[in-house]
Tab-separated table of C-alpha atoms in Angstrom:
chain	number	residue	atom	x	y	z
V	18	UNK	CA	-24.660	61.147	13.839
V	19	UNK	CA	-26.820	63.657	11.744
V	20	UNK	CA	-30.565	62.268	10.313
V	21	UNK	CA	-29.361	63.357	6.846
V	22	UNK	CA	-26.135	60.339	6.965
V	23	UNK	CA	-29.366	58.325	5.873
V	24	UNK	CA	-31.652	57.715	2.898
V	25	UNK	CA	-34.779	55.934	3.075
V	26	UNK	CA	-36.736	54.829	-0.260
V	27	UNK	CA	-40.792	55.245	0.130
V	28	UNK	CA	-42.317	53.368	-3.278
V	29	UNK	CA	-40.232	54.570	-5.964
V	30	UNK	CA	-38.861	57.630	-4.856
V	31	UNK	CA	-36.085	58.846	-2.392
V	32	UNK	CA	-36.591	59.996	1.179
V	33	UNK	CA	-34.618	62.375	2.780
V	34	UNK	CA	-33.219	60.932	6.237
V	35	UNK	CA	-34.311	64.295	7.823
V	36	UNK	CA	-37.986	62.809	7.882
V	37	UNK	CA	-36.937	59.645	9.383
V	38	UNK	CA	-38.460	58.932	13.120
V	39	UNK	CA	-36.029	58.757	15.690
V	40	UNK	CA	-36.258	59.214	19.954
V	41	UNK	CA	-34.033	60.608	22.152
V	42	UNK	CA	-33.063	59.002	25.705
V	43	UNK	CA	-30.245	61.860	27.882
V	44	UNK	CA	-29.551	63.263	24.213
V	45	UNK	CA	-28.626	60.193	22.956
V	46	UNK	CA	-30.606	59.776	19.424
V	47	UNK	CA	-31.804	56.336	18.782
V	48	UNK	CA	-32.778	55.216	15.118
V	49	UNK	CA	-35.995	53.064	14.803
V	50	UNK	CA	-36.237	49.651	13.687
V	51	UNK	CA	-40.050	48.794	12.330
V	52	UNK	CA	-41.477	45.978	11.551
V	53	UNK	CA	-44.962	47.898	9.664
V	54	UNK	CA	-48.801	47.009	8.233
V	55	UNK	CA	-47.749	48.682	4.966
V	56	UNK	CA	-44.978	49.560	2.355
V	57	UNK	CA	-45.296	53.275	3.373
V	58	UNK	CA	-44.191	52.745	6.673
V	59	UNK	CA	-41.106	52.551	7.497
V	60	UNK	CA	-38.403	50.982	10.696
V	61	UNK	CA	-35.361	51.064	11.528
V	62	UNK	CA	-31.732	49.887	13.556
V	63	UNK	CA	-29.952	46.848	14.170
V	64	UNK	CA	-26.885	43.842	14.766
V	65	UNK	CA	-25.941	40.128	14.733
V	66	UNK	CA	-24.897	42.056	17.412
V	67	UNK	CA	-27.945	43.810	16.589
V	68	UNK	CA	-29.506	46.709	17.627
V	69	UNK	CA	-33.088	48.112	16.919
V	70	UNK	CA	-36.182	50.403	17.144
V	71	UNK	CA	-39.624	50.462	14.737
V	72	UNK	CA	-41.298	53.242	13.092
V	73	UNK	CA	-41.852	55.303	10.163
V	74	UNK	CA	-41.220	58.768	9.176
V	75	UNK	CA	-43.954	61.189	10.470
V	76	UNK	CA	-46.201	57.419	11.470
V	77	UNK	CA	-48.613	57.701	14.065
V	78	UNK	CA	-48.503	55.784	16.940
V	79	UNK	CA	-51.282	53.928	16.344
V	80	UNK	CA	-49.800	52.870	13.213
V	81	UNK	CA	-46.770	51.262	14.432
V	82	UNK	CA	-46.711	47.297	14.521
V	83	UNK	CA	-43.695	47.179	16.743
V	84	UNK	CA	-41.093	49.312	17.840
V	85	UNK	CA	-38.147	47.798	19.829
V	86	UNK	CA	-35.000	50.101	20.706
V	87	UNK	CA	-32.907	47.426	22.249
V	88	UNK	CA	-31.529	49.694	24.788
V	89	UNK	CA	-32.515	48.308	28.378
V	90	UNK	CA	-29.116	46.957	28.087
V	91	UNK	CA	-29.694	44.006	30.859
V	92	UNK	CA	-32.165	41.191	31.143
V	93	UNK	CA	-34.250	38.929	29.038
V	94	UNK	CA	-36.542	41.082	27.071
V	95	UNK	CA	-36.495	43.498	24.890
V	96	UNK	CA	-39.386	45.485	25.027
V	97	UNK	CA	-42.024	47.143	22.544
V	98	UNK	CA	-42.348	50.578	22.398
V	99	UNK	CA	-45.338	50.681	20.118
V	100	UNK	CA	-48.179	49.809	22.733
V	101	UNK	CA	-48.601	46.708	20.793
V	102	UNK	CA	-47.747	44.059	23.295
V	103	UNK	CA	-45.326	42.646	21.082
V	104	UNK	CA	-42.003	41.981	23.483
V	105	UNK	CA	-39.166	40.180	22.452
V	106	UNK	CA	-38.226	36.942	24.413
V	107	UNK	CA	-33.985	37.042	24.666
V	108	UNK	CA	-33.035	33.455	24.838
V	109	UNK	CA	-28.875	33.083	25.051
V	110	UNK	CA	-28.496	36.121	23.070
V	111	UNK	CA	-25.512	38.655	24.895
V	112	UNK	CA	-25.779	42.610	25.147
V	113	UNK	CA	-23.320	44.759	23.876
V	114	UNK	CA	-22.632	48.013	21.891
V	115	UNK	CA	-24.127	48.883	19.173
V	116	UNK	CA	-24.490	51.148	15.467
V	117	UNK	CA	-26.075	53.630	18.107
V	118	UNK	CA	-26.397	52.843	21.433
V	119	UNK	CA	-26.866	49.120	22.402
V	120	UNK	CA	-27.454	46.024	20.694
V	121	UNK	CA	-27.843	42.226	21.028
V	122	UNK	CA	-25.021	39.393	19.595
V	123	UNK	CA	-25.859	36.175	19.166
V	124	UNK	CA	-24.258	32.985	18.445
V	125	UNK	CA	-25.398	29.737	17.323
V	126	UNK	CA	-28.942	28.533	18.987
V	127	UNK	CA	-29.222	32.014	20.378
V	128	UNK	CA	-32.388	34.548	19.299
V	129	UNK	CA	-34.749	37.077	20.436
V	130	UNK	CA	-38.663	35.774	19.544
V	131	UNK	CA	-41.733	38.192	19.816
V	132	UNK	CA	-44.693	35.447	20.016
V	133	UNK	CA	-47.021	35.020	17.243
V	134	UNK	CA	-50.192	37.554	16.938
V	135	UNK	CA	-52.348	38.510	14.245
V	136	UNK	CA	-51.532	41.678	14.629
V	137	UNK	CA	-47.955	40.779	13.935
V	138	UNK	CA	-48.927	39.011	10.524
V	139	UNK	CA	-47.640	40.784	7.375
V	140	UNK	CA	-49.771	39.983	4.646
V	141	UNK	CA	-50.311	42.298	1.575
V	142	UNK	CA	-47.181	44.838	2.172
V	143	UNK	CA	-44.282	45.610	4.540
V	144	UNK	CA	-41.168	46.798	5.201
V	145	UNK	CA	-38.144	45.769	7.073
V	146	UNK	CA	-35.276	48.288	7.866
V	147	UNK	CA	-32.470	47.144	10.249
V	148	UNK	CA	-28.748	47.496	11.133
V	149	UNK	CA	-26.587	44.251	10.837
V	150	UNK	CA	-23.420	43.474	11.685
V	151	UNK	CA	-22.887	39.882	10.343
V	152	UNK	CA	-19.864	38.212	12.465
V	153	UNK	CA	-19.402	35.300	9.306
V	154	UNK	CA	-20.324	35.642	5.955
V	155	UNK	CA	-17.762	33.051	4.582
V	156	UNK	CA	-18.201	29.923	6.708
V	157	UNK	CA	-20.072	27.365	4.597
V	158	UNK	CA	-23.354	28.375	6.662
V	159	UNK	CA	-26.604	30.077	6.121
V	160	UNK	CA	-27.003	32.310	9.025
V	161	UNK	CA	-30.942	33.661	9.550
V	162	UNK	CA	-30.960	37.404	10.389
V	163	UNK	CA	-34.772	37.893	10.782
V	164	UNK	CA	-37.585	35.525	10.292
V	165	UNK	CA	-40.803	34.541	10.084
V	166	UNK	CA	-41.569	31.001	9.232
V	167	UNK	CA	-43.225	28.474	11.173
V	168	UNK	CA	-41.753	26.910	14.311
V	169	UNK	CA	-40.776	24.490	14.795
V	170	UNK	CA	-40.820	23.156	11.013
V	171	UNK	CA	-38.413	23.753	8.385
V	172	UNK	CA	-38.270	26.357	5.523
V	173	UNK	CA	-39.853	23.776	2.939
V	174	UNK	CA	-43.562	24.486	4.475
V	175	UNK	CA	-43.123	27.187	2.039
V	176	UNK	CA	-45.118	30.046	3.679
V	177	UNK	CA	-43.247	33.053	5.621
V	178	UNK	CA	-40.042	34.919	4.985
V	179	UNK	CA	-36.550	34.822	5.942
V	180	UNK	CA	-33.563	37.567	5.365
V	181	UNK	CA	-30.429	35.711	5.582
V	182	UNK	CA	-26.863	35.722	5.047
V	183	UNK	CA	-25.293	33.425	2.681
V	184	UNK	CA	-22.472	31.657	3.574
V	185	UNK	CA	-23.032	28.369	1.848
V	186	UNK	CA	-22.434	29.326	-2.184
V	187	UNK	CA	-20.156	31.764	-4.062
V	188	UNK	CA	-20.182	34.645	-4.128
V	189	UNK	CA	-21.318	34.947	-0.566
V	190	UNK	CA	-24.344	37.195	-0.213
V	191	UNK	CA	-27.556	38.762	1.803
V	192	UNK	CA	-30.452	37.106	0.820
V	193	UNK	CA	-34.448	37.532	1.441
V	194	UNK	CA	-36.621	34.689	0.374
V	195	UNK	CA	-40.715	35.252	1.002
V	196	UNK	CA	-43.340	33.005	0.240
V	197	UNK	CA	-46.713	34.413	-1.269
V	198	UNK	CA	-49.993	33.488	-2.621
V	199	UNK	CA	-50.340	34.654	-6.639
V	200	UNK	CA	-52.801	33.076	-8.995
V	201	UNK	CA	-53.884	30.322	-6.690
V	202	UNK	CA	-50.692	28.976	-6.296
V	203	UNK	CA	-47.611	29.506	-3.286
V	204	UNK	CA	-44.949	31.161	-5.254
V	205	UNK	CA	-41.263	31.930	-3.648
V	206	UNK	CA	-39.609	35.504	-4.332
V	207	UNK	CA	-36.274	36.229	-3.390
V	208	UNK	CA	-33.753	39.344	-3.846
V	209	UNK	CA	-30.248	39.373	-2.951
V	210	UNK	CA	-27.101	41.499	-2.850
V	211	UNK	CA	-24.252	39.563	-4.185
V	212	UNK	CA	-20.145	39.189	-3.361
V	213	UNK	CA	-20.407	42.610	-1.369
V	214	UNK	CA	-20.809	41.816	2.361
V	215	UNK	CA	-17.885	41.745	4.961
V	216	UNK	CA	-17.750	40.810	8.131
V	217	UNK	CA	-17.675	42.604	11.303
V	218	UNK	CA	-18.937	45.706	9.257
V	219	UNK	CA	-22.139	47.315	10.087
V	220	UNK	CA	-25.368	47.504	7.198
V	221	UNK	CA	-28.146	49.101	7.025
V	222	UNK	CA	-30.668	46.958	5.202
V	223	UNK	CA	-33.830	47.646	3.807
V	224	UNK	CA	-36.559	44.987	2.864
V	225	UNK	CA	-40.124	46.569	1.192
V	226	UNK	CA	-42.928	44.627	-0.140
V	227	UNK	CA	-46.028	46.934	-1.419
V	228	UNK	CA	-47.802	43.936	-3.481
V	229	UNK	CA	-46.079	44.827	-6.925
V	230	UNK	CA	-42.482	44.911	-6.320
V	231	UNK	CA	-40.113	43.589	-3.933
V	232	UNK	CA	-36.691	45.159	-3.272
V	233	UNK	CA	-33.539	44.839	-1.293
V	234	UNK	CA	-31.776	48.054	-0.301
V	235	UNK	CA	-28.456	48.161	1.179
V	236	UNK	CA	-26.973	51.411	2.950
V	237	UNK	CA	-29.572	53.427	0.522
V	238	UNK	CA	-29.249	51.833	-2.653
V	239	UNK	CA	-31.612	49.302	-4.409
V	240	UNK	CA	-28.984	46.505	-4.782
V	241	UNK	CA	-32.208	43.626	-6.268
V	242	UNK	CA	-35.819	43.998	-6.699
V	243	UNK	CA	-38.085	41.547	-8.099
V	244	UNK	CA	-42.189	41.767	-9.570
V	245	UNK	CA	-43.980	39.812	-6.967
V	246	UNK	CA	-47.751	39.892	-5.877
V	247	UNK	CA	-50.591	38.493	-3.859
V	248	UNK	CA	-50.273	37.897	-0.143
V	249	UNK	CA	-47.730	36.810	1.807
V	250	UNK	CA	-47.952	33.252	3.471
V	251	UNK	CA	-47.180	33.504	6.869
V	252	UNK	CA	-47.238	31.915	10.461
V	253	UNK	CA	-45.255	31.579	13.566
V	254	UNK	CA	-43.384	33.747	15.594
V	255	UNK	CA	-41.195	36.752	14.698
V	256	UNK	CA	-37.079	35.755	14.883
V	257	UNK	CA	-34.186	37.876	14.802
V	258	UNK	CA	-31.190	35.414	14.633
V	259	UNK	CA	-31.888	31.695	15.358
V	260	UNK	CA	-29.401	29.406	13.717
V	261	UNK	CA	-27.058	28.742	11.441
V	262	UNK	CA	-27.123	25.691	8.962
């Protein structure tokens, strides 16, 4: 799989995939899944079977949040590459193969949570970039992909963000709801990419925040974006997964 299959968009403007940040484990090349401080940074891989690493292209370090690759394989955490202490707890969740290398599946009740930490918090900008591989898209359910909101509590304390897929109304779509803090007042933003998404097929999906704008890209294209500003309200632990409702 060459770097230049993939696209990454950094602000406004197009990224070649050759600049994207990738390891290597016995020549196998592992893209990076990233959760990041800014909208410059950037992560990547993942499933639901998921798989995933964090990064951004030519990043430092130091200026990784987290960086899990998902590839131990076995046991009950998945562990963080950046040097941030922020390992993911496995509970229920299965191993198996994924985009590149391995992933994680889950199934209903099932997730991988990486504890809450201010250093986890993303407040003013971020981005998101992960492989999916949704198992249902047409079952009447919403099925959470990655989250942030607080738990235990339900989405209408209005602060955090959630990328989703739903299953619920026509046409059936991938959604990303966040709340945020604009002129004094907790607003809700969300993008989405309509009528498009099959199961069993593997996405890559791109989420970026950088205070102005909010998009939703899907296998290098801008599919939504939305103005949105002000900080983003947000507590709790980090979820990939979690339920379906």
């Amino acid at each position: 799989m060459s770097n230049t299959e993939y696209r990454r968009q950094k602000a406004s403007r197009r990224v070649s995939g050759s600049r994207l940040l990738h390891h290597s484990i016995l020549g196998v090349r592992y893209w990076i899944f990233a959760v990041v401080r800014t909208a410059r940074r950037w992560m990547s891989p993942f499933p639901l079977g998921l798989a995933m690493l964090l990064g951004w292209a030519g990043a430092a370090q130091a200026d990784l949040v987290m960086r899990l690759a998902l590839d131990e394989g076995e046991g009950a955490v998945a562990r963080d590459a950046s040097g941030k202490g922020h390992d993911g707890a496995i509970r229920g969740a299965t191993w198996a193969e994924g985009k590149v290398g391995k992933a994680l599946a889950f199934g209903d009740g099932q997730f991988l949570e990486v504890p809450a930490k201010p250093s986890l918090t993303l407040a003013k900008s971020f981005t998101l970039d992960l492989w999916i591989c949704p198992s249902a898209v047409d079952d009447g359910r919403n099925h959470r992909v990655l989250t942030m909101f607080p738990f235990p509590g339900p989405a209408e304390h209005r602060t955090g963000w959630c990328l989703f897929v739903n299953g619920r109304e026509r046409p059936k779509s991938l959604m990303f709801i966040m709340y945020h803090a604009s002129d004094g007042q907790a607003r809700g933003t969300a993008v989405g990419w309509y009528g498009a998404l099959t199961a069993n097929r593997w996405y890559h999906v791109v989420v970026a925040y950088d205070g102005r704008r909010l998009q939703l890209i899907v296998d290098g294209t801008v599919v939504d974006a939305q103005d949105a500003s002000g900080e983003i309200e947000s507590a709790g632990p980090l979820r990939v997964s979690d339920q379906a409702a």
